[in-house]
Amino acid sequence: MKKAKSNSIFRLAISVAVFFTSLSLRANPIELPERPVTPEIAFLLTTAILLEVGCVWFLLRRSRKPRFFVLWLIAMNLVTYPAFVGLLRLLDDLRPSLAVLIGEALVVIVEGAVIYLICRFASSQKSELPAPSVLKCWLASLVGNACSAATFPLMLAIYERFSP
Amino acid sequence: MNRSNTCAIILVASLVVLTGVALMISAREPHYGGRSLTSWLRQCSDTPLSESQRLEEAQNAIRAMPLDQVIPRLVRLVESAEDPVSPWIKDTSGKLKLDFLRWRLADERQQLGVAGFETLGTNAAPAAGALAKLLSDPKHAFVAVRCLAAVGKPAESALCQGLTNQDWRVRNWAVPALAEVTDDVEVYIARLKGRLTDSDAAVRFSTVQAIGAQENAPELAVPLLIDKLQDGDDGVASQAANALSSFGTNAMIAFPALTNLVHTGRQAQSRAAMKAIAAIAPAEAVPVLSSIITNGNAANLSAALRSLKSIAPELALQMAIAQLRSIEPRRRSQAVGVLGTYDMDTPRIGDALRSAATDPDAEVSRHASMTMKQMLRKQNENTGRDVQFHDEPSYDGKTLGEWLKMRHDGWELTTTAAAALRHMGTNAIPPLLARLAYKEPVFGLYDFDVSMEAVAGLLAMREQVKPALPVLATLMKSDDQDLAVRAMMATLGTEADAIPYVMLGLTNRFPDVRNEAASLLAGEWGARFPEQRKQVAPFLVKLLNDPDQHVRMNATNKLKELDPQAVIKAGIK
């Protein structure tokens, strides 16, 4: 115990003697807080998904759809968005604009197909409305994705303008 | 067609599209060891030269891939052009912290191409034509010339084209690159001549540098360099003088022009010319330089003394010491700077600098003090100087000095050394005190290393140091702040007995000693002696009115920790 105490005095004294004999350090470091990005990502994703869902719902409003169609679409997007980001990781050898274009094109194809399947299999058979064709589903997916992609920069600007 | 068949077709079609895209992307470039060319190029481009094994691995992989597939891919990378959307995407990914997306913009992809061409060297000769075409494209010319330089000899004619490119960076890069690919020095100099009158100073500079490197052709190079002594740009003219000096006596014909430049040139030109004449004709240079030192402009004094030192060090020393008596402070200060370049054991240096340290001009005196400290530090670093003290006590066959060298990484003594010192007992105290206040003989400066060894020794002796406390108190009152701090620290090993001496530090003339004494007493160390510490608060209150701002700030903080009521009473929020 005694030894430990002496060692601590020693270190204290030595460090002070060394530092003070060269110069007095009066540093006052400033911490630069980093802005958290989670709320921003959450805002952008939510807005983009809701916009896309809104567009798809609007375009397919006169077609046969399941109950809670909006929830089906949201669930689908919760899978396709991470998949899209993962795909970008695979394509990051390409120029960014081309990689995003390919990624978006694949998302449109896959989402169109999934929407078609949802409308075919999950909808009520009693509905008098006609089931949407696969082309219509792809068109809806294309319009929905185009809307959300086009408004992404706008949403980003809005968030940056109004974020604290 | 029934529903399930339709669904199956849609799913299959989607999967086919996905697989097709994936295959298309992966088939775009050659692979080696399961990794794509781009992946190896990234490794090659991102690896620092110091990691030679990793770099070599990537280079070997690139060389192992089929050239007919690699070269077109590299050319495409070099041809990369930026679109308006990609920078925004990269920027946004960065803002959203999607760092796993390692996007590369056009210029970064071009760098991958350059890394590839540098790896392939002359093996990339088939690309020379395509790269030469890029020289006429302002957006790609610079990256193209870099690749052509890497290709080497097969790109010789393209590099010659680069000498007249509209982009100065291309011309600048082509100048040294051509040296690698031109076999005949005469041809090389003939190719470069035109660039000596280039509109851009950087190109002229690198041309002068390149011509100056042709030391085996003085008859061709020296006349061209003499002409460039008059260049309108200081850097180019100075470089011409430097280049001439590398020819030594072979550049004798340049001596008159250089001497003229010494007297009439702009400052940078004069300095370079002084250096050059010393290298070209030492004997003839001595009177020229001596005259500049004695009668020349103060701005050139340092350069003249340094040039003279390179050929006549003793004369330069004499003249530098003589300049310490000049009436112009600037000349005295420059002389101090030159004296600092000598070895500290050179006769008369010590006296000269000590006297300069008492110069009436504050700047000269500060410069002299700083120079002495630097010389001492340099000497200690270079020679690992071991100061010998006579009649020091010994223990177990080793002298005190030898025990003091037995330390951990810092200053702390090893357990064995500390025990040895305690065995020596009070016999060790006088020599330790002598070491603590030791002044080296040349400049009379306190020797930091020797002094710190003594502090370590005194701390290791703990309560045995009690008889030395009055002497340490005297040293705390010395005229040197550093010594005062070290003396105060050396008392700490005596534990509670050190308290009165540390309290004495609170009224020391040096602010750093007062500051440190306050920190010690109010901090962890003082907390171990609660009874004695009760007396500290009134002293800290006095420090609230200290003339030094940092002492006041520190005292306020310490007093807040120690006795918050006292701070309130003192009217501080």
mmCIF file of C-alpha atoms in Angstrom, chain A residues 9-10 12-13, chain B residues 458-459 461-474 476 484-507 513 516-518 520-522 525-529 532-533 535-536 539:
data_model
loop_
_atom_site.group_PDB
_atom_site.id
_atom_site.type_symbol
_atom_site.label_atom_id
_atom_site.label_comp_id
_atom_site.label_asym_id
_atom_site.label_seq_id
_atom_site.Cartn_x
_atom_site.Cartn_y
_atom_site.Cartn_z
ATOM 1 C CA ILE A 9 3.640 10.791 -5.769
ATOM 2 C CA PHE A 10 6.610 9.976 -7.897
ATOM 3 C CA LEU A 12 2.807 13.163 -10.187
ATOM 4 C CA ALA A 13 5.976 15.013 -9.259
ATOM 5 C CA LEU B 458 15.497 12.605 -4.158
ATOM 6 C CA LEU B 459 11.909 11.382 -4.547
ATOM 7 C CA MET B 461 14.853 8.507 -1.017
ATOM 8 C CA ARG B 462 11.549 9.597 0.574
ATOM 9 C CA GLU B 463 11.851 10.820 4.200
ATOM 10 C CA GLN B 464 15.687 10.539 4.126
ATOM 11 C CA VAL B 465 15.632 13.834 2.205
ATOM 12 C CA LYS B 466 14.330 15.768 5.268
ATOM 13 C CA PRO B 467 17.786 17.267 6.092
ATOM 14 C CA ALA B 468 17.953 18.646 2.539
ATOM 15 C CA LEU B 469 14.614 20.485 2.728
ATOM 16 C CA PRO B 470 16.141 23.887 3.676
ATOM 17 C CA VAL B 471 18.523 23.677 0.704
ATOM 18 C CA LEU B 472 15.628 22.783 -1.589
ATOM 19 C CA ALA B 473 13.743 25.801 -0.213
ATOM 20 C CA THR B 474 16.718 27.983 -1.178
ATOM 21 C CA MET B 476 13.018 27.293 -4.939
ATOM 22 C CA ALA B 484 12.359 26.294 -8.714
ATOM 23 C CA VAL B 485 9.633 23.890 -9.883
ATOM 24 C CA ARG B 486 12.025 20.939 -9.819
ATOM 25 C CA ALA B 487 13.250 21.812 -6.322
ATOM 26 C CA MET B 488 9.659 22.002 -5.057
ATOM 27 C CA MET B 489 8.853 18.643 -6.609
ATOM 28 C CA ALA B 490 11.930 17.090 -5.045
ATOM 29 C CA THR B 491 10.487 17.806 -1.580
ATOM 30 C CA LEU B 492 7.357 15.697 -2.141
ATOM 31 C CA GLY B 493 8.975 12.393 -1.166
ATOM 32 C CA THR B 494 9.080 13.553 2.469
ATOM 33 C CA GLU B 495 5.247 13.474 2.560
ATOM 34 C CA ALA B 496 3.751 15.746 5.274
ATOM 35 C CA ASP B 497 7.132 17.388 5.902
ATOM 36 C CA ALA B 498 6.938 18.799 2.382
ATOM 37 C CA ILE B 499 3.733 20.752 3.127
ATOM 38 C CA PRO B 500 5.426 23.919 4.494
ATOM 39 C CA TYR B 501 7.760 23.993 1.499
ATOM 40 C CA VAL B 502 4.954 23.547 -1.017
ATOM 41 C CA MET B 503 3.078 26.315 0.820
ATOM 42 C CA LEU B 504 6.181 28.421 0.376
ATOM 43 C CA GLY B 505 5.681 27.831 -3.341
ATOM 44 C CA LEU B 506 2.366 29.730 -3.119
ATOM 45 C CA THR B 507 4.317 32.955 -2.650
ATOM 46 C CA VAL B 513 5.538 27.659 -9.180
ATOM 47 C CA GLU B 516 1.631 24.222 -9.242
ATOM 48 C CA ALA B 517 1.860 24.663 -5.473
ATOM 49 C CA ALA B 518 -1.864 25.550 -5.434
ATOM 50 C CA LEU B 520 -0.692 20.197 -5.309
ATOM 51 C CA LEU B 521 -2.131 21.478 -2.029
ATOM 52 C CA ALA B 522 -5.736 21.588 -3.171
ATOM 53 C CA TRP B 525 -1.678 15.055 -2.956
ATOM 54 C CA GLY B 526 -2.814 17.654 -0.412
ATOM 55 C CA ALA B 527 -5.928 15.614 0.391
ATOM 56 C CA ARG B 528 -3.718 13.036 2.069
ATOM 57 C CA PHE B 529 -2.833 15.524 4.785
ATOM 58 C CA GLN B 532 -2.181 20.480 7.405
ATOM 59 C CA ARG B 533 -4.386 21.379 4.464
ATOM 60 C CA GLN B 535 -4.109 26.170 6.624
ATOM 61 C CA VAL B 536 -4.111 26.330 2.828
ATOM 62 C CA PHE B 539 -3.271 31.396 1.028
#
